Amino acid sequence: MEQLIDKGLIALCCLTAFLTLAIDAFTFGGFLIALAVSALGEVLPRTIRLALAACYCAAALACPQLIAFLPLIAYDCMRDTLWVARFAWAIPLLAGLRAWQALPWAVVVLMCVVSAVLAWRTTSLVAEREHFRTLRDDAREASMKLEARNRDLLEARDLSAQVATLAERGRIAREIHDNVGHLLTRAIMQVEAFKVVHAQDPALAGEFDSVGVTLHEAMKTVRSSVHDLRDEATDPRSLMQAALDGCGVQQVQLTYDAKALPADVARCFVSIVREASTNTSKHSDATRIDVHVRELSGLFQLVISDNGTRGEAALDAGSGMGLQTMDDRVRALGGILRAGWQQDGGFRVFATVPRQ
């Protein structure tokens, strides 16, 4: 836009100089040619723009009247990177010194100098603006990368805290199971033994029965708490990732979009991922496994796909005990499992389990 404004001002100055000349068809045609060359310089490639400017300068050498419109050509020449091309307009200007009077020639020289200064200023301004935009884009890109890195660090920290929490829950469950459960079991056995020893005394036998019932309820409560802690201490995402990392396939990708899988569904999906990844590594030539776990409004979904081809070993694996075991696990939860080869290649396991 700045170039158009500059050229508009220069064209007005040239028009003023044109009005001071003898108006004829040749001079008017030269003015139109100068305007055309200047306008085409904004849309044509650099080489063609320079060629047109050189042709106009050559025409100005042959016809001194065209020197009056050299400021338009000088503007385009000064925007080039070559010093020879920048000052090509000075050659016809110096050659026209003999054909022009001193005052008009000095006015044209002044206009050419002003045009050159405008071209240099506008070119520098555009270059600085592009440099600023580049710096701004680089800074924005660096900021986005830093934000992404911060998010990754926060996610890693949250994951580390979650893993530590789950490990502590697992430790507490083991401590309760190994210590408190053992003590309660021993107390129950002692009460049962005392009941046998004092079987002749109904009053004592009744007391021992009451104590035994209390101990059994305590044992049931401890077992329930241990099972709950063990289920909460299970991280299906980590178990799936560990199974994929250890299957021996080159590329593995786990996409986990479930907030909280129920314990039975989590155990089912982890078992299916282990079985499917093992089958892929043993019986397939696949180099990639993709696993997607999704939590939808009414069901939980597991999709496992690879890029293997239909070999004989792979066909045998596709109808073996592994798939039957997967199907039994999913059906036990009221779900559906589909497995088979895809038309575009690769084996796919699709399992859905409804929400209870």
mmCIF file of C-alpha atoms in Angstrom:
data_model
loop_
_atom_site.group_PDB
_atom_site.id
_atom_site.type_symbol
_atom_site.label_atom_id
_atom_site.label_comp_id
_atom_site.label_asym_id
_atom_site.label_seq_id
_atom_site.Cartn_x
_atom_site.Cartn_y
_atom_site.Cartn_z
ATOM 1 C CA MET A 1 0.000 0.000 0.000
ATOM 2 C CA GLU A 2 2.874 2.377 0.778
ATOM 3 C CA GLN A 3 4.310 1.838 -2.710
ATOM 4 C CA LEU A 4 1.013 2.817 -4.338
ATOM 5 C CA ILE A 5 0.808 6.010 -2.287
ATOM 6 C CA ASP A 6 4.395 6.934 -3.166
ATOM 7 C CA LYS A 7 3.853 6.274 -6.854
ATOM 8 C CA GLY A 8 0.649 8.279 -6.805
ATOM 9 C CA LEU A 9 2.493 11.299 -5.437
ATOM 10 C CA ILE A 10 5.316 10.866 -7.952
ATOM 11 C CA ALA A 11 2.810 10.529 -10.798
ATOM 12 C CA LEU A 12 1.169 13.824 -9.753
ATOM 13 C CA CYS A 13 4.559 15.539 -9.797
ATOM 14 C CA CYS A 14 5.308 14.078 -13.233
ATOM 15 C CA LEU A 15 1.907 15.235 -14.444
ATOM 16 C CA THR A 16 2.738 18.740 -13.288
ATOM 17 C CA ALA A 17 5.995 18.577 -15.247
ATOM 18 C CA PHE A 18 4.071 17.197 -18.211
ATOM 19 C CA LEU A 19 1.814 20.258 -18.246
ATOM 20 C CA THR A 20 4.873 22.491 -18.564
ATOM 21 C CA LEU A 21 6.039 20.665 -21.708
ATOM 22 C CA ALA A 22 4.780 20.944 -25.223
ATOM 23 C CA ILE A 23 1.729 18.718 -25.251
ATOM 24 C CA ASP A 24 1.810 16.333 -28.203
ATOM 25 C CA ALA A 25 0.942 12.732 -28.879
ATOM 26 C CA PHE A 26 4.499 11.532 -28.395
ATOM 27 C CA THR A 27 4.892 13.179 -24.992
ATOM 28 C CA PHE A 28 1.455 11.989 -23.889
ATOM 29 C CA GLY A 29 2.333 8.459 -25.015
ATOM 30 C CA GLY A 30 5.582 8.609 -23.037
ATOM 31 C CA PHE A 31 3.648 9.593 -19.914
ATOM 32 C CA LEU A 32 1.264 6.663 -20.372
ATOM 33 C CA ILE A 33 4.176 4.268 -20.971
ATOM 34 C CA ALA A 34 5.875 5.480 -17.783
ATOM 35 C CA LEU A 35 2.627 4.945 -15.844
ATOM 36 C CA ALA A 36 2.219 1.459 -17.351
ATOM 37 C CA VAL A 37 5.811 0.440 -16.536
ATOM 38 C CA SER A 38 5.395 1.751 -12.980
ATOM 39 C CA ALA A 39 2.080 -0.071 -12.497
ATOM 40 C CA LEU A 40 3.356 -3.344 -13.944
ATOM 41 C CA GLY A 41 6.359 -3.137 -11.605
ATOM 42 C CA GLU A 42 4.017 -3.934 -8.700
ATOM 43 C CA VAL A 43 2.729 -7.206 -10.141
ATOM 44 C CA LEU A 44 5.446 -8.578 -12.422
ATOM 45 C CA PRO A 45 8.526 -10.543 -11.308
ATOM 46 C CA ARG A 46 11.776 -8.747 -10.587
ATOM 47 C CA THR A 47 13.519 -9.658 -13.860
ATOM 48 C CA ILE A 48 10.650 -8.438 -16.036
ATOM 49 C CA ARG A 49 10.338 -5.269 -13.969
ATOM 50 C CA LEU A 50 14.030 -4.509 -14.468
ATOM 51 C CA ALA A 51 13.783 -5.278 -18.188
ATOM 52 C CA LEU A 52 10.906 -2.819 -18.621
ATOM 53 C CA ALA A 53 12.784 -0.139 -16.666
ATOM 54 C CA ALA A 54 15.892 -0.699 -18.803
ATOM 55 C CA CYS A 55 13.829 -0.391 -21.981
ATOM 56 C CA TYR A 56 12.339 2.887 -20.791
ATOM 57 C CA CYS A 57 15.787 4.240 -19.897
ATOM 58 C CA ALA A 58 17.018 3.272 -23.368
ATOM 59 C CA ALA A 59 14.003 4.991 -24.931
ATOM 60 C CA ALA A 60 14.763 8.099 -22.854
ATOM 61 C CA LEU A 61 18.281 8.161 -24.313
ATOM 62 C CA ALA A 62 16.781 8.261 -27.791
ATOM 63 C CA CYS A 63 13.965 10.661 -26.925
ATOM 64 C CA PRO A 64 14.882 13.276 -24.281
ATOM 65 C CA GLN A 65 11.195 14.222 -23.728
ATOM 66 C CA LEU A 66 10.740 10.959 -21.790
ATOM 67 C CA ILE A 67 13.205 12.147 -19.149
ATOM 68 C CA ALA A 68 10.383 14.144 -17.572
ATOM 69 C CA PHE A 69 8.831 10.878 -16.375
ATOM 70 C CA LEU A 70 12.006 9.209 -15.111
ATOM 71 C CA PRO A 71 11.016 9.665 -11.414
ATOM 72 C CA LEU A 72 8.452 6.876 -11.826
ATOM 73 C CA ILE A 73 11.145 4.571 -13.227
ATOM 74 C CA ALA A 74 13.679 5.665 -10.608
ATOM 75 C CA TYR A 75 11.315 4.546 -7.854
ATOM 76 C CA ASP A 76 11.232 0.977 -9.184
ATOM 77 C CA CYS A 77 14.967 0.923 -9.845
ATOM 78 C CA MET A 78 15.842 1.998 -6.297
ATOM 79 C CA ARG A 79 13.873 -0.942 -4.872
ATOM 80 C CA ASP A 80 16.236 -3.476 -6.443
ATOM 81 C CA THR A 81 19.167 -5.042 -4.573
ATOM 82 C CA LEU A 82 21.768 -4.508 -7.346
ATOM 83 C CA TRP A 83 23.544 -1.167 -7.239
ATOM 84 C CA VAL A 84 23.831 -1.061 -11.050
ATOM 85 C CA ALA A 85 20.071 -1.457 -11.396
ATOM 86 C CA ARG A 86 19.375 1.096 -8.659
ATOM 87 C CA PHE A 87 21.040 3.977 -10.508
ATOM 88 C CA ALA A 88 20.253 2.987 -14.108
ATOM 89 C CA TRP A 89 17.868 5.970 -14.308
ATOM 90 C CA ALA A 90 20.828 8.377 -13.883
ATOM 91 C CA ILE A 91 22.265 7.478 -17.314
ATOM 92 C CA PRO A 92 19.473 9.006 -19.467
ATOM 93 C CA LEU A 93 19.174 11.839 -16.958
ATOM 94 C CA LEU A 94 22.810 12.837 -17.450
ATOM 95 C CA ALA A 95 22.534 12.329 -21.206
ATOM 96 C CA GLY A 96 19.579 14.712 -21.345
ATOM 97 C CA LEU A 97 21.501 17.563 -19.773
ATOM 98 C CA ARG A 98 22.338 18.948 -23.224
ATOM 99 C CA ALA A 99 18.805 18.640 -24.565
ATOM 100 C CA TRP A 100 17.076 20.270 -21.574
ATOM 101 C CA GLN A 101 17.332 23.712 -20.101
ATOM 102 C CA ALA A 102 19.006 23.998 -16.725
ATOM 103 C CA LEU A 103 15.937 24.795 -14.618
ATOM 104 C CA PRO A 104 13.570 22.057 -15.939
ATOM 105 C CA TRP A 105 16.421 19.583 -15.849
ATOM 106 C CA ALA A 106 17.183 20.506 -12.221
ATOM 107 C CA VAL A 107 13.495 20.015 -11.349
ATOM 108 C CA VAL A 108 13.528 16.534 -12.897
ATOM 109 C CA VAL A 109 16.730 15.694 -11.031
ATOM 110 C CA LEU A 110 15.140 16.842 -7.772
ATOM 111 C CA MET A 111 12.061 14.732 -8.452
ATOM 112 C CA CYS A 112 14.241 11.680 -9.207
ATOM 113 C CA VAL A 113 16.167 12.160 -5.959
ATOM 114 C CA VAL A 114 12.920 12.509 -3.997
ATOM 115 C CA SER A 115 11.592 9.382 -5.720
ATOM 116 C CA ALA A 116 14.767 7.460 -4.821
ATOM 117 C CA VAL A 117 14.521 8.582 -1.186
ATOM 118 C CA LEU A 118 10.871 7.559 -1.024
ATOM 119 C CA ALA A 119 11.708 4.150 -2.502
ATOM 120 C CA TRP A 120 14.518 3.611 0.005
ATOM 121 C CA ARG A 121 12.339 4.696 2.924
ATOM 122 C CA THR A 122 9.378 2.555 1.913
ATOM 123 C CA THR A 123 11.562 -0.486 1.206
ATOM 124 C CA SER A 124 13.228 -0.157 4.610
ATOM 125 C CA LEU A 125 9.847 0.284 6.299
ATOM 126 C CA VAL A 126 8.403 -2.818 4.618
ATOM 127 C CA ALA A 127 11.510 -4.833 5.477
ATOM 128 C CA GLU A 128 11.361 -3.737 9.119
ATOM 129 C CA ARG A 129 7.680 -4.591 9.248
ATOM 130 C CA GLU A 130 8.298 -8.063 7.838
ATOM 131 C CA HIS A 131 11.135 -8.526 10.312
ATOM 132 C CA PHE A 132 8.835 -7.481 13.145
ATOM 133 C CA ARG A 133 6.180 -9.933 11.973
ATOM 134 C CA THR A 134 8.768 -12.698 11.843
ATOM 135 C CA LEU A 135 9.942 -11.881 15.359
ATOM 136 C CA ARG A 136 6.353 -11.740 16.566
ATOM 137 C CA ASP A 137 5.545 -15.101 14.988
ATOM 138 C CA ASP A 138 8.717 -16.634 16.422
ATOM 139 C CA ALA A 139 7.883 -15.274 19.870
ATOM 140 C CA ARG A 140 4.331 -16.580 19.620
ATOM 141 C CA GLU A 141 5.575 -19.994 18.496
ATOM 142 C CA ALA A 142 8.093 -20.079 21.343
ATOM 143 C CA SER A 143 5.354 -19.095 23.786
ATOM 144 C CA MET A 144 3.078 -21.862 22.488
ATOM 145 C CA LYS A 145 5.900 -24.401 22.772
ATOM 146 C CA LEU A 146 6.600 -23.218 26.318
ATOM 147 C CA GLU A 147 2.928 -23.528 27.230
ATOM 148 C CA ALA A 148 2.827 -27.028 25.748
ATOM 149 C CA ARG A 149 5.967 -27.929 27.681
ATOM 150 C CA ASN A 150 4.436 -26.588 30.883
ATOM 151 C CA ARG A 151 1.293 -28.610 30.276
ATOM 152 C CA ASP A 152 3.391 -31.720 29.713
ATOM 153 C CA LEU A 153 5.282 -31.074 32.944
ATOM 154 C CA LEU A 154 2.041 -30.546 34.863
ATOM 155 C CA GLU A 155 0.570 -33.721 33.411
ATOM 156 C CA ALA A 156 3.738 -35.627 34.277
ATOM 157 C CA ARG A 157 3.633 -34.253 37.815
ATOM 158 C CA ASP A 158 -0.041 -35.171 38.207
ATOM 159 C CA LEU A 159 0.639 -38.630 36.800
ATOM 160 C CA SER A 160 3.568 -39.108 39.168
ATOM 161 C CA ALA A 161 1.414 -38.050 42.122
ATOM 162 C CA GLN A 162 -1.348 -40.387 40.991
ATOM 163 C CA VAL A 163 1.066 -43.306 40.646
ATOM 164 C CA ALA A 164 2.478 -42.579 44.112
ATOM 165 C CA THR A 165 -1.039 -42.428 45.563
ATOM 166 C CA LEU A 166 -2.007 -45.727 43.935
ATOM 167 C CA ALA A 167 1.199 -47.354 45.144
ATOM 168 C CA GLU A 168 0.480 -46.192 48.694
ATOM 169 C CA ARG A 169 -3.061 -47.573 48.513
ATOM 170 C CA GLY A 170 -1.683 -50.871 47.331
ATOM 171 C CA ARG A 171 0.809 -50.931 50.198
ATOM 172 C CA ILE A 172 -1.935 -50.195 52.750
ATOM 173 C CA ALA A 173 -4.105 -52.956 51.257
ATOM 174 C CA ARG A 174 -1.232 -55.436 51.555
ATOM 175 C CA GLU A 175 -0.513 -54.371 55.142
ATOM 176 C CA ILE A 176 -4.139 -54.793 56.142
ATOM 177 C CA HIS A 177 -4.374 -58.128 54.382
ATOM 178 C CA ASP A 178 -1.129 -59.516 55.796
ATOM 179 C CA ASN A 179 -1.370 -58.160 59.355
ATOM 180 C CA VAL A 180 -4.915 -57.276 60.382
ATOM 181 C CA GLY A 181 -6.418 -60.104 58.364
ATOM 182 C CA HIS A 182 -4.005 -62.594 59.885
ATOM 183 C CA LEU A 183 -4.789 -61.411 63.430
ATOM 184 C CA LEU A 184 -8.548 -61.593 62.840
ATOM 185 C CA THR A 185 -8.217 -65.063 61.367
ATOM 186 C CA ARG A 186 -6.258 -66.201 64.429
ATOM 187 C CA ALA A 187 -8.851 -64.653 66.751
ATOM 188 C CA ILE A 188 -11.665 -66.445 64.927
ATOM 189 C CA MET A 189 -9.840 -69.755 65.220
ATOM 190 C CA GLN A 190 -9.266 -69.169 68.950
ATOM 191 C CA VAL A 191 -12.944 -68.405 69.504
ATOM 192 C CA GLU A 192 -13.935 -71.547 67.612
ATOM 193 C CA ALA A 193 -11.490 -73.545 69.741
ATOM 194 C CA PHE A 194 -12.900 -72.061 72.972
ATOM 195 C CA LYS A 195 -16.401 -72.960 71.795
ATOM 196 C CA VAL A 196 -15.334 -76.578 71.445
ATOM 197 C CA VAL A 197 -13.571 -76.578 74.822
ATOM 198 C CA HIS A 198 -16.535 -75.046 76.657
ATOM 199 C CA ALA A 199 -19.246 -76.799 74.700
ATOM 200 C CA GLN A 200 -20.713 -78.138 78.001
ATOM 201 C CA ASP A 201 -21.369 -74.622 79.249
ATOM 202 C CA PRO A 202 -24.239 -73.100 77.244
ATOM 203 C CA ALA A 203 -23.709 -69.620 78.658
ATOM 204 C CA LEU A 204 -20.079 -69.462 77.606
ATOM 205 C CA ALA A 205 -20.900 -71.048 74.229
ATOM 206 C CA GLY A 206 -23.430 -68.262 73.580
ATOM 207 C CA GLU A 207 -20.874 -65.600 74.460
ATOM 208 C CA PHE A 208 -18.346 -67.194 72.165
ATOM 209 C CA ASP A 209 -20.947 -67.306 69.389
ATOM 210 C CA SER A 210 -21.548 -63.561 69.811
ATOM 211 C CA VAL A 211 -17.826 -62.842 69.720
ATOM 212 C CA GLY A 212 -17.444 -65.090 66.663
ATOM 213 C CA VAL A 213 -20.193 -63.246 64.798
ATOM 214 C CA THR A 214 -18.508 -59.913 65.572
ATOM 215 C CA LEU A 215 -15.150 -61.209 64.393
ATOM 216 C CA HIS A 216 -16.640 -62.603 61.199
ATOM 217 C CA GLU A 217 -18.284 -59.240 60.475
ATOM 218 C CA ALA A 218 -14.976 -57.506 61.134
ATOM 219 C CA MET A 219 -13.234 -59.955 58.813
ATOM 220 C CA LYS A 220 -15.806 -59.316 56.091
ATOM 221 C CA THR A 221 -15.382 -55.557 56.495
ATOM 222 C CA VAL A 222 -11.593 -55.841 56.302
ATOM 223 C CA ARG A 223 -11.815 -57.995 53.186
ATOM 224 C CA SER A 224 -14.179 -55.520 51.533
ATOM 225 C CA SER A 225 -11.884 -52.617 52.404
ATOM 226 C CA VAL A 226 -8.843 -54.492 51.091
ATOM 227 C CA HIS A 227 -10.597 -55.294 47.824
ATOM 228 C CA ASP A 228 -11.693 -51.664 47.431
ATOM 229 C CA LEU A 229 -8.174 -50.404 48.081
ATOM 230 C CA ARG A 230 -6.727 -52.949 45.680
ATOM 231 C CA ASP A 231 -9.166 -51.919 42.959
ATOM 232 C CA GLU A 232 -8.454 -48.230 43.540
ATOM 233 C CA ALA A 233 -4.724 -48.933 43.501
ATOM 234 C CA THR A 234 -4.986 -50.375 40.003
ATOM 235 C CA ASP A 235 -4.126 -47.938 37.225
ATOM 236 C CA PRO A 236 -5.417 -49.493 33.983
ATOM 237 C CA ARG A 237 -3.669 -46.912 31.827
ATOM 238 C CA SER A 238 -0.241 -47.747 33.261
ATOM 239 C CA LEU A 239 -0.897 -51.481 32.986
ATOM 240 C CA MET A 240 -1.982 -51.145 29.345
ATOM 241 C CA GLN A 241 1.041 -49.016 28.509
ATOM 242 C CA ALA A 242 3.335 -51.523 30.208
ATOM 243 C CA ALA A 243 1.772 -54.371 28.218
ATOM 244 C CA LEU A 244 2.216 -52.484 24.957
ATOM 245 C CA ASP A 245 5.785 -51.483 25.744
ATOM 246 C CA GLY A 246 6.711 -55.078 26.503
ATOM 247 C CA CYS A 247 5.049 -56.739 23.519
ATOM 248 C CA GLY A 248 7.999 -56.162 21.187
ATOM 249 C CA VAL A 249 6.168 -54.218 18.455
ATOM 250 C CA GLN A 250 8.118 -51.242 17.113
ATOM 251 C CA GLN A 251 5.431 -48.541 17.385
ATOM 252 C CA VAL A 252 2.675 -48.500 20.004
ATOM 253 C CA GLN A 253 0.133 -45.770 20.661
ATOM 254 C CA LEU A 254 -2.307 -45.645 23.593
ATOM 255 C CA THR A 255 -5.130 -43.103 23.563
ATOM 256 C CA TYR A 256 -6.877 -43.155 26.948
ATOM 257 C CA ASP A 257 -10.051 -41.039 27.104
ATOM 258 C CA ALA A 258 -11.700 -42.562 30.175
ATOM 259 C CA LYS A 259 -11.896 -40.735 33.486
ATOM 260 C CA ALA A 260 -12.521 -43.703 35.788
ATOM 261 C CA LEU A 261 -13.117 -47.273 34.616
ATOM 262 C CA PRO A 262 -14.900 -49.591 37.044
ATOM 263 C CA ALA A 263 -12.585 -52.208 38.544
ATOM 264 C CA ASP A 264 -14.128 -55.143 36.666
ATOM 265 C CA VAL A 265 -14.108 -53.259 33.343
ATOM 266 C CA ALA A 266 -10.522 -52.136 33.932
ATOM 267 C CA ARG A 267 -9.355 -55.713 34.584
ATOM 268 C CA CYS A 268 -11.197 -56.903 31.483
ATOM 269 C CA PHE A 269 -9.706 -54.247 29.209
ATOM 270 C CA VAL A 270 -6.193 -54.722 30.587
ATOM 271 C CA SER A 271 -6.438 -58.481 29.982
ATOM 272 C CA ILE A 272 -7.661 -57.911 26.411
ATOM 273 C CA VAL A 273 -4.824 -55.482 25.678
ATOM 274 C CA ARG A 274 -2.283 -57.969 27.028
ATOM 275 C CA GLU A 275 -3.707 -60.845 25.035
ATOM 276 C CA ALA A 276 -4.101 -58.848 21.806
ATOM 277 C CA SER A 277 -0.612 -57.330 21.965
ATOM 278 C CA THR A 278 0.892 -60.760 22.687
ATOM 279 C CA ASN A 279 -0.935 -62.307 19.728
ATOM 280 C CA THR A 280 0.221 -59.466 17.471
ATOM 281 C CA SER A 281 3.863 -59.821 18.465
ATOM 282 C CA LYS A 282 3.863 -63.637 18.172
ATOM 283 C CA HIS A 283 1.668 -64.324 15.150
ATOM 284 C CA SER A 284 1.751 -61.139 13.042
ATOM 285 C CA ASP A 285 4.192 -59.064 11.032
ATOM 286 C CA ALA A 286 2.632 -55.831 12.303
ATOM 287 C CA THR A 287 4.917 -52.930 13.133
ATOM 288 C CA ARG A 288 2.319 -50.733 14.841
ATOM 289 C CA ILE A 289 -0.445 -51.188 17.413
ATOM 290 C CA ASP A 290 -3.029 -48.490 18.223
ATOM 291 C CA VAL A 291 -5.192 -48.782 21.342
ATOM 292 C CA HIS A 292 -8.126 -46.467 22.040
ATOM 293 C CA VAL A 293 -10.042 -46.499 25.343
ATOM 294 C CA ARG A 294 -13.144 -44.314 25.425
ATOM 295 C CA GLU A 295 -15.740 -43.548 28.064
ATOM 296 C CA LEU A 296 -19.046 -42.755 26.371
ATOM 297 C CA SER A 297 -22.387 -41.784 27.829
ATOM 298 C CA GLY A 298 -23.751 -45.328 28.071
ATOM 299 C CA LEU A 299 -20.794 -47.639 27.599
ATOM 300 C CA PHE A 300 -17.047 -48.168 27.724
ATOM 301 C CA GLN A 301 -15.227 -48.879 24.468
ATOM 302 C CA LEU A 302 -11.902 -50.528 23.646
ATOM 303 C CA VAL A 303 -10.453 -50.604 20.122
ATOM 304 C CA ILE A 304 -7.180 -52.354 19.283
ATOM 305 C CA SER A 305 -5.844 -52.282 15.717
ATOM 306 C CA ASP A 306 -2.570 -53.130 13.993
ATOM 307 C CA ASN A 307 -1.130 -52.975 10.479
ATOM 308 C CA GLY A 308 -0.357 -56.671 10.058
ATOM 309 C CA THR A 309 -1.084 -58.789 6.997
ATOM 310 C CA ARG A 310 -2.992 -62.055 6.658
ATOM 311 C CA GLY A 311 -0.437 -64.778 7.133
ATOM 312 C CA GLU A 312 -1.142 -68.401 8.003
ATOM 313 C CA ALA A 313 0.079 -67.950 11.562
ATOM 314 C CA ALA A 314 -2.012 -64.818 11.911
ATOM 315 C CA LEU A 315 -5.123 -66.618 10.652
ATOM 316 C CA ASP A 316 -4.578 -69.366 13.214
ATOM 317 C CA ALA A 317 -4.149 -66.817 15.982
ATOM 318 C CA GLY A 318 -7.336 -65.066 14.928
ATOM 319 C CA SER A 319 -9.434 -68.128 15.832
ATOM 320 C CA GLY A 320 -7.592 -69.491 18.872
ATOM 321 C CA MET A 321 -8.121 -69.596 22.606
ATOM 322 C CA GLY A 322 -7.014 -65.978 23.039
ATOM 323 C CA LEU A 323 -10.013 -64.496 21.260
ATOM 324 C CA GLN A 324 -12.363 -66.913 22.992
ATOM 325 C CA THR A 325 -11.005 -65.802 26.369
ATOM 326 C CA MET A 326 -11.456 -62.153 25.412
ATOM 327 C CA ASP A 327 -15.023 -62.820 24.316
ATOM 328 C CA ASP A 328 -15.822 -64.652 27.574
ATOM 329 C CA ARG A 329 -14.485 -61.778 29.661
ATOM 330 C CA VAL A 330 -16.522 -59.188 27.760
ATOM 331 C CA ARG A 331 -19.707 -61.285 27.761
ATOM 332 C CA ALA A 332 -19.393 -61.773 31.531
ATOM 333 C CA LEU A 333 -19.818 -58.004 31.853
ATOM 334 C CA GLY A 334 -22.743 -57.900 29.438
ATOM 335 C CA GLY A 335 -20.671 -56.510 26.579
ATOM 336 C CA ILE A 336 -19.909 -57.428 22.977
ATOM 337 C CA LEU A 337 -16.575 -58.201 21.331
ATOM 338 C CA ARG A 338 -15.868 -58.165 17.603
ATOM 339 C CA ALA A 339 -12.531 -59.166 16.113
ATOM 340 C CA GLY A 340 -11.366 -59.724 12.552
ATOM 341 C CA TRP A 341 -9.338 -58.521 9.583
ATOM 342 C CA GLN A 342 -10.120 -55.139 8.033
ATOM 343 C CA GLN A 343 -10.606 -54.490 4.337
ATOM 344 C CA ASP A 344 -7.852 -51.876 4.349
ATOM 345 C CA GLY A 345 -5.464 -54.231 6.141
ATOM 346 C CA GLY A 346 -4.660 -55.014 9.747
ATOM 347 C CA PHE A 347 -6.394 -56.901 12.542
ATOM 348 C CA ARG A 348 -8.927 -55.120 14.762
ATOM 349 C CA VAL A 349 -10.442 -55.940 18.150
ATOM 350 C CA PHE A 350 -13.534 -53.957 19.121
ATOM 351 C CA ALA A 351 -15.080 -54.368 22.588
ATOM 352 C CA THR A 352 -17.944 -52.479 24.262
ATOM 353 C CA VAL A 353 -19.146 -52.883 27.840
ATOM 354 C CA PRO A 354 -22.345 -51.120 29.007
ATOM 355 C CA ARG A 355 -22.403 -49.019 32.124
ATOM 356 C CA GLN A 356 -23.962 -50.770 35.093
#
